mmCIF file of C-alpha atoms in Angstrom:
data_model
loop_
_atom_site.group_PDB
_atom_site.id
_atom_site.type_symbol
_atom_site.label_atom_id
_atom_site.label_comp_id
_atom_site.label_asym_id
_atom_site.label_seq_id
_atom_site.Cartn_x
_atom_site.Cartn_y
_atom_site.Cartn_z
ATOM 1 C CA UNK A 1 -13.911 8.800 17.838
ATOM 2 C CA UNK A 2 -11.418 8.825 21.136
ATOM 3 C CA UNK A 3 -14.983 9.314 23.033
ATOM 4 C CA UNK A 4 -16.271 6.330 21.858
ATOM 5 C CA UNK A 5 -14.585 3.879 24.643
ATOM 6 C CA UNK A 6 -16.720 5.401 26.993
ATOM 7 C CA UNK A 7 -19.659 3.946 25.762
ATOM 8 C CA UNK A 8 -18.373 0.788 23.556
ATOM 9 C CA UNK A 9 -18.735 -2.007 25.881
ATOM 10 C CA UNK A 10 -15.278 -3.437 24.898
ATOM 11 C CA UNK A 11 -13.655 -0.267 26.432
ATOM 12 C CA UNK A 12 -12.432 -2.456 30.115
ATOM 13 C CA UNK A 13 -10.889 -2.092 32.799
ATOM 14 C CA UNK A 14 -9.064 -5.685 33.680
ATOM 15 C CA UNK A 15 -7.710 -7.712 36.508
ATOM 16 C CA UNK A 16 -4.232 -8.340 37.803
ATOM 17 C CA UNK A 17 -3.769 -9.350 41.028
ATOM 18 C CA UNK A 18 -4.962 -6.730 42.844
ATOM 19 C CA UNK A 19 -4.391 -3.724 40.338
ATOM 20 C CA UNK A 20 -6.487 -3.185 37.976
ATOM 21 C CA UNK A 21 -5.024 -1.461 34.334
ATOM 22 C CA UNK A 22 -7.556 -0.533 31.222
ATOM 23 C CA UNK A 23 -8.569 -1.615 27.416
ATOM 24 C CA UNK A 24 -9.910 1.207 24.412
ATOM 25 C CA UNK A 25 -10.300 0.408 21.004
ATOM 26 C CA UNK A 26 -10.199 2.041 18.077
ATOM 27 C CA UNK A 27 -10.522 2.077 14.912
ATOM 28 C CA UNK A 28 -8.105 4.124 11.964
ATOM 29 C CA UNK A 29 -10.699 5.993 10.510
ATOM 30 C CA UNK A 30 -10.201 8.343 7.529
ATOM 31 C CA UNK A 31 -9.668 11.451 8.863
ATOM 32 C CA UNK A 32 -7.909 10.269 11.734
ATOM 33 C CA UNK A 33 -4.362 9.162 9.303
ATOM 34 C CA UNK A 34 -1.502 11.496 8.160
ATOM 35 C CA UNK A 35 -0.606 11.946 3.923
ATOM 36 C CA UNK A 36 0.977 8.397 4.473
ATOM 37 C CA UNK A 37 -2.674 6.525 4.660
ATOM 38 C CA UNK A 38 -1.667 5.496 8.568
ATOM 39 C CA UNK A 39 -2.682 7.008 11.771
ATOM 40 C CA UNK A 40 -0.649 10.147 12.756
ATOM 41 C CA UNK A 41 1.073 11.422 15.246
ATOM 42 C CA UNK A 42 -0.939 13.699 16.835
ATOM 43 C CA UNK A 43 -4.272 10.969 17.322
ATOM 44 C CA UNK A 44 -2.068 8.774 18.736
ATOM 45 C CA UNK A 45 -0.333 11.638 20.718
ATOM 46 C CA UNK A 46 -4.242 12.850 21.847
ATOM 47 C CA UNK A 47 -5.458 9.190 22.196
ATOM 48 C CA UNK A 48 -2.964 8.054 24.734
ATOM 49 C CA UNK A 49 -3.839 11.197 26.797
ATOM 50 C CA UNK A 50 -7.103 10.590 26.462
ATOM 51 C CA UNK A 51 -7.238 6.642 27.322
ATOM 52 C CA UNK A 52 -4.418 7.529 30.819
ATOM 53 C CA UNK A 53 -7.441 9.584 31.218
ATOM 54 C CA UNK A 54 -10.455 7.531 30.923
ATOM 55 C CA UNK A 55 -8.744 4.675 32.845
ATOM 56 C CA UNK A 56 -7.848 7.460 35.984
ATOM 57 C CA UNK A 57 -11.558 7.826 36.250
ATOM 58 C CA UNK A 58 -11.901 4.035 35.820
ATOM 59 C CA UNK A 59 -10.216 4.026 39.228
ATOM 60 C CA UNK A 60 -11.167 7.293 40.889
ATOM 61 C CA UNK A 61 -8.233 9.660 40.143
ATOM 62 C CA UNK A 62 -9.180 11.398 37.194
ATOM 63 C CA UNK A 63 -10.111 14.875 35.963
ATOM 64 C CA UNK A 64 -12.831 15.150 38.078
ATOM 65 C CA UNK A 65 -11.824 13.590 41.051
ATOM 66 C CA UNK A 66 -8.346 15.734 40.974
ATOM 67 C CA UNK A 67 -10.498 19.296 40.851
ATOM 68 C CA UNK A 68 -12.691 18.436 43.672
ATOM 69 C CA UNK A 69 -9.128 18.003 45.148
ATOM 70 C CA UNK A 70 -8.000 21.391 43.634
ATOM 71 C CA UNK A 71 -5.133 19.223 42.208
ATOM 72 C CA UNK A 72 -4.752 18.009 38.851
ATOM 73 C CA UNK A 73 -2.257 15.770 36.107
ATOM 74 C CA UNK A 74 0.856 17.280 34.192
ATOM 75 C CA UNK A 75 2.498 14.795 31.837
ATOM 76 C CA UNK A 76 6.671 15.290 32.487
ATOM 77 C CA UNK A 77 8.300 13.022 29.728
ATOM 78 C CA UNK A 78 7.095 10.576 27.317
ATOM 79 C CA UNK A 79 8.321 8.107 24.999
ATOM 80 C CA UNK A 80 6.682 6.556 22.234
ATOM 81 C CA UNK A 81 8.555 3.505 20.425
ATOM 82 C CA UNK A 82 6.606 1.612 17.396
ATOM 83 C CA UNK A 83 7.374 -0.489 15.273
ATOM 84 C CA UNK A 84 4.591 0.205 12.873
ATOM 85 C CA UNK A 85 1.671 2.744 12.689
ATOM 86 C CA UNK A 86 -1.706 0.984 11.432
ATOM 87 C CA UNK A 87 -3.166 1.935 8.876
ATOM 88 C CA UNK A 88 -6.504 2.632 7.743
ATOM 89 C CA UNK A 89 -9.501 0.903 9.097
ATOM 90 C CA UNK A 90 -7.571 -0.893 10.676
ATOM 91 C CA UNK A 91 -8.741 -1.613 14.024
ATOM 92 C CA UNK A 92 -6.006 -1.678 17.589
ATOM 93 C CA UNK A 93 -6.448 -1.996 21.470
ATOM 94 C CA UNK A 94 -4.344 1.296 23.920
ATOM 95 C CA UNK A 95 -4.029 -0.934 26.880
ATOM 96 C CA UNK A 96 -2.624 1.396 29.270
ATOM 97 C CA UNK A 97 -1.179 0.429 33.366
ATOM 98 C CA UNK A 98 0.464 2.520 35.643
ATOM 99 C CA UNK A 99 3.272 0.592 36.981
ATOM 100 C CA UNK A 100 5.201 2.586 38.741
ATOM 101 C CA UNK A 101 4.881 5.750 42.208
ATOM 102 C CA UNK A 102 7.759 7.635 43.208
ATOM 103 C CA UNK A 103 7.514 10.977 45.376
ATOM 104 C CA UNK A 104 6.017 13.150 43.008
ATOM 105 C CA UNK A 105 5.584 11.515 39.984
ATOM 106 C CA UNK A 106 4.284 8.489 38.378
ATOM 107 C CA UNK A 107 5.086 6.020 35.933
ATOM 108 C CA UNK A 108 1.705 5.293 33.172
ATOM 109 C CA UNK A 109 3.027 2.724 30.585
ATOM 110 C CA UNK A 110 1.024 1.438 27.325
ATOM 111 C CA UNK A 111 0.544 -0.906 24.799
ATOM 112 C CA UNK A 112 -0.401 -0.706 20.701
ATOM 113 C CA UNK A 113 -1.370 -3.742 20.107
ATOM 114 C CA UNK A 114 -4.100 -4.899 16.654
ATOM 115 C CA UNK A 115 -6.498 -7.226 16.402
ATOM 116 C CA UNK A 116 -5.124 -10.299 15.402
ATOM 117 C CA UNK A 117 -2.149 -10.017 17.806
ATOM 118 C CA UNK A 118 0.699 -8.078 16.226
ATOM 119 C CA UNK A 119 2.709 -5.540 18.731
ATOM 120 C CA UNK A 120 2.484 -1.322 16.938
ATOM 121 C CA UNK A 121 4.297 -0.431 19.818
ATOM 122 C CA UNK A 122 4.580 0.495 23.223
ATOM 123 C CA UNK A 123 4.667 3.803 25.176
ATOM 124 C CA UNK A 124 6.486 5.225 28.651
ATOM 125 C CA UNK A 125 4.873 8.106 30.161
ATOM 126 C CA UNK A 126 5.834 10.169 33.447
ATOM 127 C CA UNK A 127 3.489 12.143 35.057
ATOM 128 C CA UNK A 128 3.554 14.874 38.243
ATOM 129 C CA UNK A 129 -0.322 15.877 40.675
ATOM 130 C CA UNK A 130 0.001 19.441 40.939
ATOM 131 C CA UNK A 131 -1.394 21.565 43.407
ATOM 132 C CA UNK A 132 -4.034 24.364 41.951
ATOM 133 C CA UNK A 133 -3.414 26.776 43.944
ATOM 134 C CA UNK A 134 0.522 26.821 45.485
ATOM 135 C CA UNK A 135 1.505 25.003 41.579
ATOM 136 C CA UNK A 136 3.364 22.747 43.652
ATOM 137 C CA UNK A 137 3.736 18.540 43.066
ATOM 138 C CA UNK A 138 2.310 16.669 45.491
ATOM 139 C CA UNK A 139 3.923 14.035 47.541
ATOM 140 C CA UNK A 140 1.741 11.512 46.446
ATOM 141 C CA UNK A 141 2.703 8.690 49.199
ATOM 142 C CA UNK A 142 1.182 11.608 50.935
ATOM 143 C CA UNK A 143 -2.210 11.156 49.975
ATOM 144 C CA UNK A 144 -5.179 9.490 51.272
ATOM 145 C CA UNK A 145 -5.830 6.163 50.954
ATOM 146 C CA UNK A 146 -2.624 5.368 50.259
ATOM 147 C CA UNK A 147 -2.395 7.153 47.081
ATOM 148 C CA UNK A 148 -3.083 5.273 43.892
ATOM 149 C CA UNK A 149 -0.066 2.316 45.156
ATOM 150 C CA UNK A 150 -3.047 -0.168 45.035
ATOM 151 C CA UNK A 151 -3.679 0.608 41.299
ATOM 152 C CA UNK A 152 0.054 0.161 40.128
ATOM 153 C CA UNK A 153 0.727 -3.312 38.128
ATOM 154 C CA UNK A 154 4.485 -5.189 38.137
ATOM 155 C CA UNK A 155 4.467 -4.530 34.052
ATOM 156 C CA UNK A 156 7.205 -3.956 31.652
ATOM 157 C CA UNK A 157 7.463 -2.816 28.438
ATOM 158 C CA UNK A 158 9.617 -3.686 25.729
ATOM 159 C CA UNK A 159 11.022 -0.107 25.084
ATOM 160 C CA UNK A 160 14.103 2.928 26.896
ATOM 161 C CA UNK A 161 12.738 4.504 29.381
ATOM 162 C CA UNK A 162 13.654 8.315 28.944
ATOM 163 C CA UNK A 163 16.827 10.183 29.106
ATOM 164 C CA UNK A 164 18.586 13.534 29.440
ATOM 165 C CA UNK A 165 18.245 15.308 26.061
ATOM 166 C CA UNK A 166 21.175 17.781 25.390
ATOM 167 C CA UNK A 167 21.488 20.157 22.505
ATOM 168 C CA UNK A 168 23.488 24.127 22.184
ATOM 169 C CA UNK A 169 20.648 26.337 21.771
ATOM 170 C CA UNK A 170 23.324 29.503 20.801
ATOM 171 C CA UNK A 171 22.195 29.628 17.106
ATOM 172 C CA UNK A 172 19.362 31.001 15.701
ATOM 173 C CA UNK A 173 15.780 28.586 16.103
ATOM 174 C CA UNK A 174 15.069 26.945 12.894
ATOM 175 C CA UNK A 175 11.572 28.089 13.438
ATOM 176 C CA UNK A 176 9.540 31.026 15.637
ATOM 177 C CA UNK A 177 6.027 31.029 15.884
ATOM 178 C CA UNK A 178 3.835 32.306 18.143
ATOM 179 C CA UNK A 179 0.867 30.159 20.236
ATOM 180 C CA UNK A 180 -2.914 31.108 19.381
ATOM 181 C CA UNK A 181 -6.651 29.177 20.724
ATOM 182 C CA UNK A 182 -5.951 25.855 19.046
ATOM 183 C CA UNK A 183 -2.907 25.087 19.789
ATOM 184 C CA UNK A 184 -5.115 25.412 24.180
ATOM 185 C CA UNK A 185 -6.500 22.747 25.728
ATOM 186 C CA UNK A 186 -8.456 22.608 29.001
ATOM 187 C CA UNK A 187 -6.124 23.669 31.058
ATOM 188 C CA UNK A 188 -5.536 27.030 28.646
ATOM 189 C CA UNK A 189 -1.581 26.062 27.770
ATOM 190 C CA UNK A 190 -0.900 24.917 24.344
ATOM 191 C CA UNK A 191 -1.447 20.775 24.574
ATOM 192 C CA UNK A 192 1.405 18.567 25.516
ATOM 193 C CA UNK A 193 0.562 16.837 21.940
ATOM 194 C CA UNK A 194 0.668 20.138 19.832
ATOM 195 C CA UNK A 195 4.655 20.553 20.843
ATOM 196 C CA UNK A 196 5.293 17.015 18.939
ATOM 197 C CA UNK A 197 3.296 18.428 15.968
ATOM 198 C CA UNK A 198 5.046 21.382 16.475
ATOM 199 C CA UNK A 199 8.578 19.737 16.006
ATOM 200 C CA UNK A 200 7.460 17.356 13.158
ATOM 201 C CA UNK A 201 6.317 19.894 10.790
ATOM 202 C CA UNK A 202 10.205 20.685 11.575
ATOM 203 C CA UNK A 203 11.778 18.149 9.170
ATOM 204 C CA UNK A 204 10.511 17.861 5.534
ATOM 205 C CA UNK A 205 8.452 15.592 3.308
ATOM 206 C CA UNK A 206 10.975 13.516 1.227
ATOM 207 C CA UNK A 207 12.232 12.420 4.494
ATOM 208 C CA UNK A 208 9.232 10.408 5.989
ATOM 209 C CA UNK A 209 8.500 9.442 2.795
ATOM 210 C CA UNK A 210 12.135 8.019 2.442
ATOM 211 C CA UNK A 211 11.409 6.086 6.469
ATOM 212 C CA UNK A 212 9.116 6.439 9.529
ATOM 213 C CA UNK A 213 9.110 8.338 12.817
ATOM 214 C CA UNK A 214 10.080 5.585 15.133
ATOM 215 C CA UNK A 215 10.394 6.905 18.580
ATOM 216 C CA UNK A 216 9.866 10.220 20.037
ATOM 217 C CA UNK A 217 11.349 11.353 23.604
ATOM 218 C CA UNK A 218 9.539 14.427 25.592
ATOM 219 C CA UNK A 219 10.560 15.742 28.257
ATOM 220 C CA UNK A 220 8.750 18.578 29.292
ATOM 221 C CA UNK A 221 9.812 21.492 30.914
ATOM 222 C CA UNK A 222 7.229 24.690 31.653
ATOM 223 C CA UNK A 223 3.829 26.101 30.529
ATOM 224 C CA UNK A 224 3.326 28.224 27.393
ATOM 225 C CA UNK A 225 0.148 30.056 27.167
ATOM 226 C CA UNK A 226 -1.539 32.159 24.742
ATOM 227 C CA UNK A 227 0.426 34.711 22.272
ATOM 228 C CA UNK A 228 3.640 33.945 24.244
ATOM 229 C CA UNK A 229 6.316 33.333 21.066
ATOM 230 C CA UNK A 230 8.194 30.174 20.864
ATOM 231 C CA UNK A 231 11.431 29.735 19.393
ATOM 232 C CA UNK A 232 11.904 25.866 17.758
ATOM 233 C CA UNK A 233 15.684 24.429 17.456
ATOM 234 C CA UNK A 234 17.355 21.827 16.117
ATOM 235 C CA UNK A 235 20.144 19.567 16.072
ATOM 236 C CA UNK A 236 20.616 16.040 14.035
ATOM 237 C CA UNK A 237 22.629 14.061 16.099
ATOM 238 C CA UNK A 238 23.288 11.113 13.968
ATOM 239 C CA UNK A 239 21.797 7.785 14.235
ATOM 240 C CA UNK A 240 18.354 8.821 12.007
ATOM 241 C CA UNK A 241 17.707 10.988 15.833
ATOM 242 C CA UNK A 242 17.731 14.162 16.057
ATOM 243 C CA UNK A 243 17.564 16.931 19.000
ATOM 244 C CA UNK A 244 14.380 19.499 19.573
ATOM 245 C CA UNK A 245 13.921 22.243 21.842
ATOM 246 C CA UNK A 246 11.161 25.088 22.540
ATOM 247 C CA UNK A 247 11.926 28.156 24.224
ATOM 248 C CA UNK A 248 9.938 30.995 24.915
ATOM 249 C CA UNK A 249 11.088 34.535 25.858
ATOM 250 C CA UNK A 250 13.365 34.946 28.156
ATOM 251 C CA UNK A 251 14.820 31.431 26.960
ATOM 252 C CA UNK A 252 12.797 29.880 29.451
ATOM 253 C CA UNK A 253 12.742 26.250 27.763
ATOM 254 C CA UNK A 254 9.669 24.150 27.513
ATOM 255 C CA UNK A 255 10.084 21.463 25.823
ATOM 256 C CA UNK A 256 13.230 19.275 24.980
ATOM 257 C CA UNK A 257 12.514 16.164 22.799
ATOM 258 C CA UNK A 258 14.390 13.092 20.301
ATOM 259 C CA UNK A 259 13.110 12.234 17.427
ATOM 260 C CA UNK A 260 14.148 8.958 15.643
ATOM 261 C CA UNK A 261 13.628 7.658 12.086
ATOM 262 C CA UNK A 262 14.035 4.881 11.806
#
């Protein structure tokens, strides 16, 4: 479903001054919902990453372009906040643009809207550009042609950005998993959205029956690979928010998250 953006004439770049953003249309198809009949977090998360890749490619700094330069984009932070998820057969658009560049990081924002103009929600992500050989982040301001400055759009989203996530992990983990083939992405490590699925699986169906997830905030700290044993810790922070941390061998933090139910 996601790849239909590539050939769909309504997927486009739009101009705002001298900067460009992208808008990509979707429909909630039967295989993309969860048990409630709404778009699943797995599909939405992967669509956000896919639209980022498509937009970057249209602007000349996508996956293929960066591979030629021996660089790769790495997701550092992701915040998604929703009023509601679209339902089966509902059409929606994911709009994305780059809003800020600072040293080794860049902020990419998203708006998720329906054809009737309703705002389903918004997202805020932070990315780093990593040198494949050194595994060190690049100074974005030093890249040729002023880096990506010409693509910036001075437009914010009405949600709070990423904060600090702290929880104690000195007890027993809530769950222990091992990473396998189906968890991996094209870079050979566990997919960013797969971690979100692992964390959402911590909570009982009765909680989802009572209230939907309204906000997910994720901080990515390290990569994990096939065969890694992942320990997942969680604590109830109150007010519907649960803090989660995933660690791999040696107590290395891979991911931290704050998940808020409505």
